[in-house]
Each structure stands twice: as C-alpha cells, then as structure tokens.
C-alpha cells in the first residue's frame, strides 16, 4: 500500500560521489527539501542525519565514484485513496558505480532529437512519477540518440533528463529556473564554469531556430556532467564540430569536482 508504488507519490535525488566525497550535498538536500515541501511530505531526517546515513552507506561502498539514488515516498496507507493524511515516509537509497565519460569519449559528440514538452506545469519538483520522461527515454532509444530536447511553443525548456545550453557569440543561453524546468545542480555548476571561462550568461528563452544556428549546444546532469550535442534531428550543429567553449567549461567543471 505504499503510495510511491500506487501513485508515484514521492520525490527523489541523484547525487554524485567523487573519490568518496559527496559532491554538492547541501545543494541536493536543499532541492530535496523544495520537492518535499511542494508536495507536503515532512523531511524524515535533519541535514546532519542525512549526512551520517550517507557516510555510513559510503563506508561500505568500494572506493570508486558512485551515484546515490535517494527516494522518499509519502509512505504506506491503509486505503487506496488520493487524499492523504500524515504517514511515515518510506526512504529508499541505492548506490551505483558512477563512470563519467572521459573527455575523449565526449569529444565524439552526441545526438539528440527535439520534441514537444508534454509534461506537467511543476517540472521543478523532482517527482518519482516519471511517465513522460520514460516515454521520451524510449523515443531516444528508438532514434538511437542520447537525449530528447523539449520545447513548449517553440521555446526550448530542457532535456528529458538534463538541462540544455546554447552558446552563440560568446554568450551562454539557458532556460530560466521556474516551474517548466528542473533546476539542475549541474546547471548551476555549468553556469559557474562558463562565467569562469569568460562567457556571458543569459537565462532566457531559446527558440528552436536558435538551437539549430548555435555555435555549440550542451546538455548537463549529475551523471552526464556537461556533454556536447553535435547533431539534432539529423542536422549538424556547427558542422558537427565540438566547440572550444565546451572544452574550457568541461575542464573547469573537472577542477570543481576535484577541488
Ligand atoms: N532536468 C531533468 C528533467 C532531469 O531529470 C535532470 C536530472 O536527472 C536534470 C534536469 C539535471 O539535474 P542535475 O544536474 O541536478 O542532475
């Protein structure tokens, strides 16, 4: 009778661990809190308790890099009804080996397709109900591409499992945070790295045309880091060449990871 199973009534986080150190834990815990608050689930643990649970789990893990998958559901009820009262949340945590792609692997470039964003109006909640994302993932598999880039009324929102960046004339454009995208922890790090690499930052609407005429297109997520996209809907971006800005931002991101 767990509402996570019955209704997808829960939220989750994916947190990378590099060399045994949880990367940007506070930021992930803050986003988790936002997701929980949005759907009125009480956080079962304090920040200190989360830290100690994760430390204990990681002590049992091999040395290699890990990704922590953490899910909290509203808990098990006695009757299958949509309305809820206070329940004891269910917590599930899983560690998986994390093997980020090397720079030379990334330099081969990745392909994507663009599709209408038919998700709901609360994409800022990292919800476990992921039907739309599963449908996009299967489309990506069938088209043999890395990601499905989404648009609402011709404006790019984000990827099905990533944030999207367009670089043109030394400016990085990305959709503003809000209810139409998940505010990626990696997104913030990419913006920080891009600032460091002297790119101008513009959090604004990007049109589909601007994507096709971009100098560079990237996607980002905690497990993919920052990845160059060189072909979208069978059209090459910048003649299929990897951009120099991506290379600089990738290097700075690696420095942040290893700091
Ligand atoms: N947007 C969506 C829809 C996602 O599912 C994800 C990650 O899974 C992201 C953005 C990137 O978020 P983060 O960088 O925190 O992994």
mmCIF file of C-alpha atoms and ligand atoms in Angstrom:
data_model
loop_
_atom_site.group_PDB
_atom_site.id
_atom_site.type_symbol
_atom_site.label_atom_id
_atom_site.label_comp_id
_atom_site.label_asym_id
_atom_site.label_seq_id
_atom_site.Cartn_x
_atom_site.Cartn_y
_atom_site.Cartn_z
ATOM 1 C CA UNK A 1 0.000 0.000 0.000
ATOM 2 C CA UNK A 2 2.977 2.328 -0.374
ATOM 3 C CA UNK A 3 1.807 5.458 -2.181
ATOM 4 C CA UNK A 4 5.079 5.540 -4.093
ATOM 5 C CA UNK A 5 4.079 2.231 -5.676
ATOM 6 C CA UNK A 6 0.370 3.053 -6.031
ATOM 7 C CA UNK A 7 0.585 6.640 -7.314
ATOM 8 C CA UNK A 8 4.222 7.634 -7.832
ATOM 9 C CA UNK A 9 3.649 9.836 -4.769
ATOM 10 C CA UNK A 10 7.250 10.646 -3.954
ATOM 11 C CA UNK A 11 10.370 12.596 -4.829
ATOM 12 C CA UNK A 12 13.987 11.682 -5.436
ATOM 13 C CA UNK A 13 17.553 12.895 -5.856
ATOM 14 C CA UNK A 14 20.605 11.622 -7.728
ATOM 15 C CA UNK A 15 23.847 12.743 -6.101
ATOM 16 C CA UNK A 16 27.337 12.044 -7.437
ATOM 17 C CA UNK A 17 30.181 10.940 -5.175
ATOM 18 C CA UNK A 18 33.735 11.509 -6.351
ATOM 19 C CA UNK A 19 36.671 9.879 -4.549
ATOM 20 C CA UNK A 20 34.402 9.112 -1.583
ATOM 21 C CA UNK A 21 33.218 12.721 -1.250
ATOM 22 C CA UNK A 22 29.559 13.596 -1.866
ATOM 23 C CA UNK A 23 29.549 16.378 -4.468
ATOM 24 C CA UNK A 24 27.370 19.419 -3.650
ATOM 25 C CA UNK A 25 25.413 17.556 -0.956
ATOM 26 C CA UNK A 26 23.923 20.717 0.539
ATOM 27 C CA UNK A 27 22.574 21.824 -2.835
ATOM 28 C CA UNK A 28 20.992 18.399 -3.434
ATOM 29 C CA UNK A 29 19.491 18.368 0.076
ATOM 30 C CA UNK A 30 18.101 21.879 -0.461
ATOM 31 C CA UNK A 31 16.441 20.791 -3.721
ATOM 32 C CA UNK A 32 15.121 17.661 -1.980
ATOM 33 C CA UNK A 33 13.591 19.907 0.688
ATOM 34 C CA UNK A 34 11.942 22.049 -2.023
ATOM 35 C CA UNK A 35 10.482 18.948 -3.677
ATOM 36 C CA UNK A 36 9.210 17.617 -0.327
ATOM 37 C CA UNK A 37 7.705 20.994 0.634
ATOM 38 C CA UNK A 38 5.948 21.260 -2.734
ATOM 39 C CA UNK A 39 4.034 18.027 -2.111
ATOM 40 C CA UNK A 40 3.724 18.365 1.684
ATOM 41 C CA UNK A 41 5.872 15.451 2.797
ATOM 42 C CA UNK A 42 7.806 16.125 6.013
ATOM 43 C CA UNK A 43 11.517 15.565 5.639
ATOM 44 C CA UNK A 44 12.152 12.414 7.709
ATOM 45 C CA UNK A 45 15.728 13.460 8.606
ATOM 46 C CA UNK A 46 17.758 16.508 9.528
ATOM 47 C CA UNK A 47 20.718 17.524 7.342
ATOM 48 C CA UNK A 48 23.095 16.003 9.929
ATOM 49 C CA UNK A 49 21.163 12.713 9.873
ATOM 50 C CA UNK A 50 21.248 12.592 6.059
ATOM 51 C CA UNK A 51 24.980 13.220 6.192
ATOM 52 C CA UNK A 52 25.538 10.405 8.676
ATOM 53 C CA UNK A 53 23.315 7.923 6.763
ATOM 54 C CA UNK A 54 25.163 8.629 3.513
ATOM 55 C CA UNK A 55 28.573 8.461 5.203
ATOM 56 C CA UNK A 56 27.674 5.077 6.709
ATOM 57 C CA UNK A 57 26.494 3.742 3.336
ATOM 58 C CA UNK A 58 29.548 5.036 1.519
ATOM 59 C CA UNK A 59 31.850 3.357 4.059
ATOM 60 C CA UNK A 60 30.534 0.048 2.776
ATOM 61 C CA UNK A 61 30.938 1.024 -0.881
ATOM 62 C CA UNK A 62 34.045 0.366 -2.954
ATOM 63 C CA UNK A 63 36.479 3.240 -3.466
ATOM 64 C CA UNK A 64 35.243 4.085 -6.960
ATOM 65 C CA UNK A 65 32.959 7.021 -7.826
ATOM 66 C CA UNK A 66 29.319 6.426 -7.002
ATOM 67 C CA UNK A 67 25.931 7.878 -7.743
ATOM 68 C CA UNK A 68 23.491 7.950 -4.836
ATOM 69 C CA UNK A 69 19.843 7.383 -5.782
ATOM 70 C CA UNK A 70 17.614 8.534 -2.940
ATOM 71 C CA UNK A 71 13.831 8.268 -2.996
ATOM 72 C CA UNK A 72 11.262 9.362 -0.411
ATOM 73 C CA UNK A 73 7.628 8.362 -0.807
ATOM 74 C CA UNK A 74 4.722 9.591 1.293
ATOM 75 C CA UNK A 75 4.554 6.127 2.887
ATOM 76 C CA UNK A 76 2.085 3.262 3.146
ATOM 77 C CA UNK A 77 -1.607 3.988 3.716
ATOM 78 C CA UNK A 78 -4.454 1.709 4.742
ATOM 79 C CA UNK A 79 -6.767 2.598 1.841
ATOM 80 C CA UNK A 80 -6.022 3.364 -1.801
ATOM 81 C CA UNK A 81 -7.247 6.968 -1.957
ATOM 82 C CA UNK A 82 -5.670 10.057 -3.489
ATOM 83 C CA UNK A 83 -6.220 12.255 -0.410
ATOM 84 C CA UNK A 84 -3.633 11.825 2.274
ATOM 85 C CA UNK A 85 -3.046 12.360 5.942
ATOM 86 C CA UNK A 86 0.287 12.297 7.788
ATOM 87 C CA UNK A 87 2.094 8.993 7.114
ATOM 88 C CA UNK A 88 5.579 7.725 7.835
ATOM 89 C CA UNK A 89 7.616 8.408 4.683
ATOM 90 C CA UNK A 90 9.410 5.483 3.068
ATOM 91 C CA UNK A 91 13.089 6.074 2.318
ATOM 92 C CA UNK A 92 14.996 4.095 -0.283
ATOM 93 C CA UNK A 93 18.680 4.677 -1.033
ATOM 94 C CA UNK A 94 20.774 2.874 -3.620
ATOM 95 C CA UNK A 95 24.417 3.307 -4.600
ATOM 96 C CA UNK A 96 25.543 2.637 -8.152
ATOM 97 C CA UNK A 97 29.044 2.854 -9.603
ATOM 98 C CA UNK A 98 29.462 6.134 -11.484
ATOM 99 C CA UNK A 99 31.740 6.102 -14.501
ATOM 100 C CA UNK A 100 31.606 9.545 -16.137
ATOM 101 C CA UNK A 101 32.589 9.641 -19.784
ATOM 102 C CA UNK A 102 36.162 10.707 -20.440
ATOM 103 C CA UNK A 103 36.911 13.907 -22.321
ATOM 104 C CA UNK A 104 37.959 11.968 -25.415
ATOM 105 C CA UNK A 105 34.721 9.964 -25.330
ATOM 106 C CA UNK A 106 32.715 13.198 -25.032
ATOM 107 C CA UNK A 107 34.673 14.759 -27.885
ATOM 108 C CA UNK A 108 32.991 12.354 -30.294
ATOM 109 C CA UNK A 109 29.797 14.458 -29.832
ATOM 110 C CA UNK A 110 26.267 13.221 -29.098
ATOM 111 C CA UNK A 111 22.971 13.341 -30.960
ATOM 112 C CA UNK A 112 19.507 14.480 -29.861
ATOM 113 C CA UNK A 113 16.004 14.980 -31.183
ATOM 114 C CA UNK A 114 13.539 17.802 -30.400
ATOM 115 C CA UNK A 115 10.004 17.007 -29.255
ATOM 116 C CA UNK A 116 7.084 18.980 -27.776
ATOM 117 C CA UNK A 117 7.243 19.176 -23.972
ATOM 118 C CA UNK A 118 4.017 17.481 -22.877
ATOM 119 C CA UNK A 119 4.975 17.243 -19.201
ATOM 120 C CA UNK A 120 3.028 18.991 -16.450
ATOM 121 C CA UNK A 121 3.448 22.520 -15.031
ATOM 122 C CA UNK A 122 5.565 21.505 -11.989
ATOM 123 C CA UNK A 123 8.776 20.264 -13.590
ATOM 124 C CA UNK A 124 10.650 21.979 -10.739
ATOM 125 C CA UNK A 125 9.615 19.100 -8.446
ATOM 126 C CA UNK A 126 11.938 16.101 -8.789
ATOM 127 C CA UNK A 127 8.977 13.712 -8.698
ATOM 128 C CA UNK A 128 9.197 9.933 -8.960
ATOM 129 C CA UNK A 129 6.153 9.922 -11.276
ATOM 130 C CA UNK A 130 8.189 9.882 -14.488
ATOM 131 C CA UNK A 131 5.839 8.541 -17.157
ATOM 132 C CA UNK A 132 6.532 11.367 -19.617
ATOM 133 C CA UNK A 133 10.291 11.040 -19.090
ATOM 134 C CA UNK A 134 10.071 7.277 -19.664
ATOM 135 C CA UNK A 135 8.214 7.848 -22.938
ATOM 136 C CA UNK A 136 10.925 10.292 -24.063
ATOM 137 C CA UNK A 137 13.700 7.903 -22.981
ATOM 138 C CA UNK A 138 12.181 5.179 -25.121
ATOM 139 C CA UNK A 139 11.938 7.581 -28.077
ATOM 140 C CA UNK A 140 15.618 8.401 -27.603
ATOM 141 C CA UNK A 141 16.423 4.695 -27.618
ATOM 142 C CA UNK A 142 14.379 4.104 -30.768
ATOM 143 C CA UNK A 143 16.068 7.045 -32.546
ATOM 144 C CA UNK A 144 19.469 5.949 -31.203
ATOM 145 C CA UNK A 145 20.149 9.380 -29.721
ATOM 146 C CA UNK A 146 21.453 10.474 -26.337
ATOM 147 C CA UNK A 147 18.665 12.845 -25.354
ATOM 148 C CA UNK A 148 15.275 14.291 -26.252
ATOM 149 C CA UNK A 149 15.347 18.101 -26.098
ATOM 150 C CA UNK A 150 11.934 19.524 -25.223
ATOM 151 C CA UNK A 151 10.137 22.675 -26.386
ATOM 152 C CA UNK A 152 6.979 24.475 -25.275
ATOM 153 C CA UNK A 153 5.538 26.596 -28.090
ATOM 154 C CA UNK A 154 8.896 26.616 -29.924
ATOM 155 C CA UNK A 155 10.894 27.613 -26.791
ATOM 156 C CA UNK A 156 13.416 25.086 -25.522
ATOM 157 C CA UNK A 157 12.801 24.138 -21.890
ATOM 158 C CA UNK A 158 15.278 21.360 -21.051
ATOM 159 C CA UNK A 159 16.148 17.769 -21.918
ATOM 160 C CA UNK A 160 14.019 14.825 -20.747
ATOM 161 C CA UNK A 161 16.745 14.087 -18.178
ATOM 162 C CA UNK A 162 19.056 17.114 -18.428
ATOM 163 C CA UNK A 163 19.317 20.895 -18.747
ATOM 164 C CA UNK A 164 20.107 22.446 -22.128
ATOM 165 C CA UNK A 165 22.551 25.231 -23.039
ATOM 166 C CA UNK A 166 23.040 27.072 -26.311
ATOM 167 C CA UNK A 167 26.225 29.034 -26.960
ATOM 168 C CA UNK A 168 26.278 31.803 -29.526
ATOM 169 C CA UNK A 169 28.690 34.719 -29.912
ATOM 170 C CA UNK A 170 30.402 34.081 -26.553
ATOM 171 C CA UNK A 171 27.073 34.023 -24.689
ATOM 172 C CA UNK A 172 25.592 31.019 -22.938
ATOM 173 C CA UNK A 173 21.782 30.864 -23.073
ATOM 174 C CA UNK A 174 19.699 28.586 -20.890
ATOM 175 C CA UNK A 175 16.042 28.487 -19.838
ATOM 176 C CA UNK A 176 15.399 30.420 -16.598
ATOM 177 C CA UNK A 177 14.573 28.420 -13.475
ATOM 178 C CA UNK A 178 10.875 28.153 -12.663
ATOM 179 C CA UNK A 179 8.114 25.636 -12.984
ATOM 180 C CA UNK A 180 8.988 24.499 -16.525
ATOM 181 C CA UNK A 181 12.409 23.021 -15.748
ATOM 182 C CA UNK A 182 14.170 21.101 -13.018
ATOM 183 C CA UNK A 183 16.748 23.416 -11.541
ATOM 184 C CA UNK A 184 19.784 21.199 -12.142
ATOM 185 C CA UNK A 185 22.624 21.227 -9.652
ATOM 186 C CA UNK A 186 24.942 20.674 -12.630
ATOM 187 C CA UNK A 187 23.222 23.558 -14.435
ATOM 188 C CA UNK A 188 24.447 25.906 -11.694
ATOM 189 C CA UNK A 189 27.948 24.440 -11.942
ATOM 190 C CA UNK A 190 27.964 24.836 -15.727
ATOM 191 C CA UNK A 191 26.927 28.493 -15.334
ATOM 192 C CA UNK A 192 29.671 28.971 -12.707
ATOM 193 C CA UNK A 193 32.219 27.334 -15.038
ATOM 194 C CA UNK A 194 31.039 29.362 -18.024
ATOM 195 C CA UNK A 195 31.436 32.590 -16.007
ATOM 196 C CA UNK A 196 34.944 31.485 -15.099
ATOM 197 C CA UNK A 197 35.635 30.921 -18.820
ATOM 198 C CA UNK A 198 34.529 34.493 -19.635
ATOM 199 C CA UNK A 199 31.253 33.580 -21.318
ATOM 200 C CA UNK A 200 28.309 35.937 -20.863
ATOM 201 C CA UNK A 201 25.330 34.275 -19.218
ATOM 202 C CA UNK A 202 21.762 34.823 -20.318
ATOM 203 C CA UNK A 203 18.984 32.900 -18.601
ATOM 204 C CA UNK A 204 16.289 33.465 -21.194
ATOM 205 C CA UNK A 205 14.031 31.790 -23.730
ATOM 206 C CA UNK A 206 15.811 29.914 -26.540
ATOM 207 C CA UNK A 207 13.919 29.238 -29.759
ATOM 208 C CA UNK A 208 14.267 26.078 -31.841
ATOM 209 C CA UNK A 209 15.805 28.176 -34.647
ATOM 210 C CA UNK A 210 18.451 29.486 -32.254
ATOM 211 C CA UNK A 211 19.356 25.915 -31.337
ATOM 212 C CA UNK A 212 19.925 24.975 -34.958
ATOM 213 C CA UNK A 213 22.023 28.114 -35.515
ATOM 214 C CA UNK A 214 24.037 27.747 -32.318
ATOM 215 C CA UNK A 215 27.819 27.699 -32.145
ATOM 216 C CA UNK A 216 27.537 24.965 -29.516
ATOM 217 C CA UNK A 217 24.783 23.025 -27.734
ATOM 218 C CA UNK A 218 25.368 21.200 -24.439
ATOM 219 C CA UNK A 219 23.295 19.193 -22.012
ATOM 220 C CA UNK A 220 24.080 18.699 -18.318
ATOM 221 C CA UNK A 221 23.171 16.383 -15.467
ATOM 222 C CA UNK A 222 24.806 14.963 -12.371
ATOM 223 C CA UNK A 223 25.716 11.680 -14.081
ATOM 224 C CA UNK A 224 26.478 13.053 -17.589
ATOM 225 C CA UNK A 225 28.229 16.208 -16.321
ATOM 226 C CA UNK A 226 28.444 18.540 -19.362
ATOM 227 C CA UNK A 227 28.035 16.873 -22.730
ATOM 228 C CA UNK A 228 28.334 18.373 -26.232
ATOM 229 C CA UNK A 229 25.465 17.796 -28.692
ATOM 230 C CA UNK A 230 26.603 17.909 -32.313
ATOM 231 C CA UNK A 231 23.520 16.714 -34.178
ATOM 232 C CA UNK A 232 19.817 17.427 -33.593
ATOM 233 C CA UNK A 233 17.033 15.928 -35.711
ATOM 234 C CA UNK A 234 19.704 14.789 -38.198
ATOM 235 C CA UNK A 235 21.000 18.395 -38.602
ATOM 236 C CA UNK A 236 24.578 19.132 -37.631
ATOM 237 C CA UNK A 237 25.324 21.862 -35.088
ATOM 238 C CA UNK A 238 28.397 23.909 -36.052
ATOM 239 C CA UNK A 239 29.166 21.392 -38.837
ATOM 240 C CA UNK A 240 29.304 18.633 -36.241
ATOM 241 C CA UNK A 241 32.398 20.116 -34.584
ATOM 242 C CA UNK A 242 32.951 20.252 -30.803
ATOM 243 C CA UNK A 243 33.322 23.849 -29.615
ATOM 244 C CA UNK A 244 36.226 25.364 -27.725
ATOM 245 C CA UNK A 245 33.912 26.767 -25.051
ATOM 246 C CA UNK A 246 32.721 23.266 -24.211
ATOM 247 C CA UNK A 247 36.330 22.140 -23.790
ATOM 248 C CA UNK A 248 37.134 25.032 -21.409
ATOM 249 C CA UNK A 249 33.944 24.600 -19.390
ATOM 250 C CA UNK A 250 34.483 20.831 -19.192
ATOM 251 C CA UNK A 251 37.992 21.402 -17.796
ATOM 252 C CA UNK A 252 36.743 23.863 -15.186
ATOM 253 C CA UNK A 253 33.939 21.504 -14.180
ATOM 254 C CA UNK A 254 36.526 18.770 -13.604
ATOM 255 C CA UNK A 255 38.522 21.200 -11.454
ATOM 256 C CA UNK A 256 35.405 21.899 -9.341
ATOM 257 C CA UNK A 257 34.853 18.149 -8.910
ATOM 258 C CA UNK A 258 38.396 17.593 -7.766
ATOM 259 C CA UNK A 259 38.655 20.696 -5.566
HETATM 260 N N1 LIG B 1 16.249 18.171 -15.864
HETATM 261 C C1 LIG B 1 15.676 16.958 -15.726
HETATM 262 C C2 LIG B 1 14.300 16.737 -16.278
HETATM 263 C C3 LIG B 1 16.365 15.915 -15.092
HETATM 264 O O1 LIG B 1 15.791 14.713 -14.949
HETATM 265 C C4 LIG B 1 17.687 16.161 -14.621
HETATM 266 C C5 LIG B 1 18.454 15.120 -13.960
HETATM 267 O O2 LIG B 1 18.068 13.989 -13.864
HETATM 268 C C6 LIG B 1 18.240 17.431 -14.799
HETATM 269 C C7 LIG B 1 17.487 18.422 -15.408
HETATM 270 C C8 LIG B 1 19.632 17.748 -14.315
HETATM 271 O O3 LIG B 1 19.667 17.851 -12.921
HETATM 272 P P1 LIG B 1 21.026 17.632 -12.117
HETATM 273 O O4 LIG B 1 22.065 18.459 -12.776
HETATM 274 O O5 LIG B 1 20.721 18.091 -10.749
HETATM 275 O O6 LIG B 1 21.344 16.164 -12.202
#
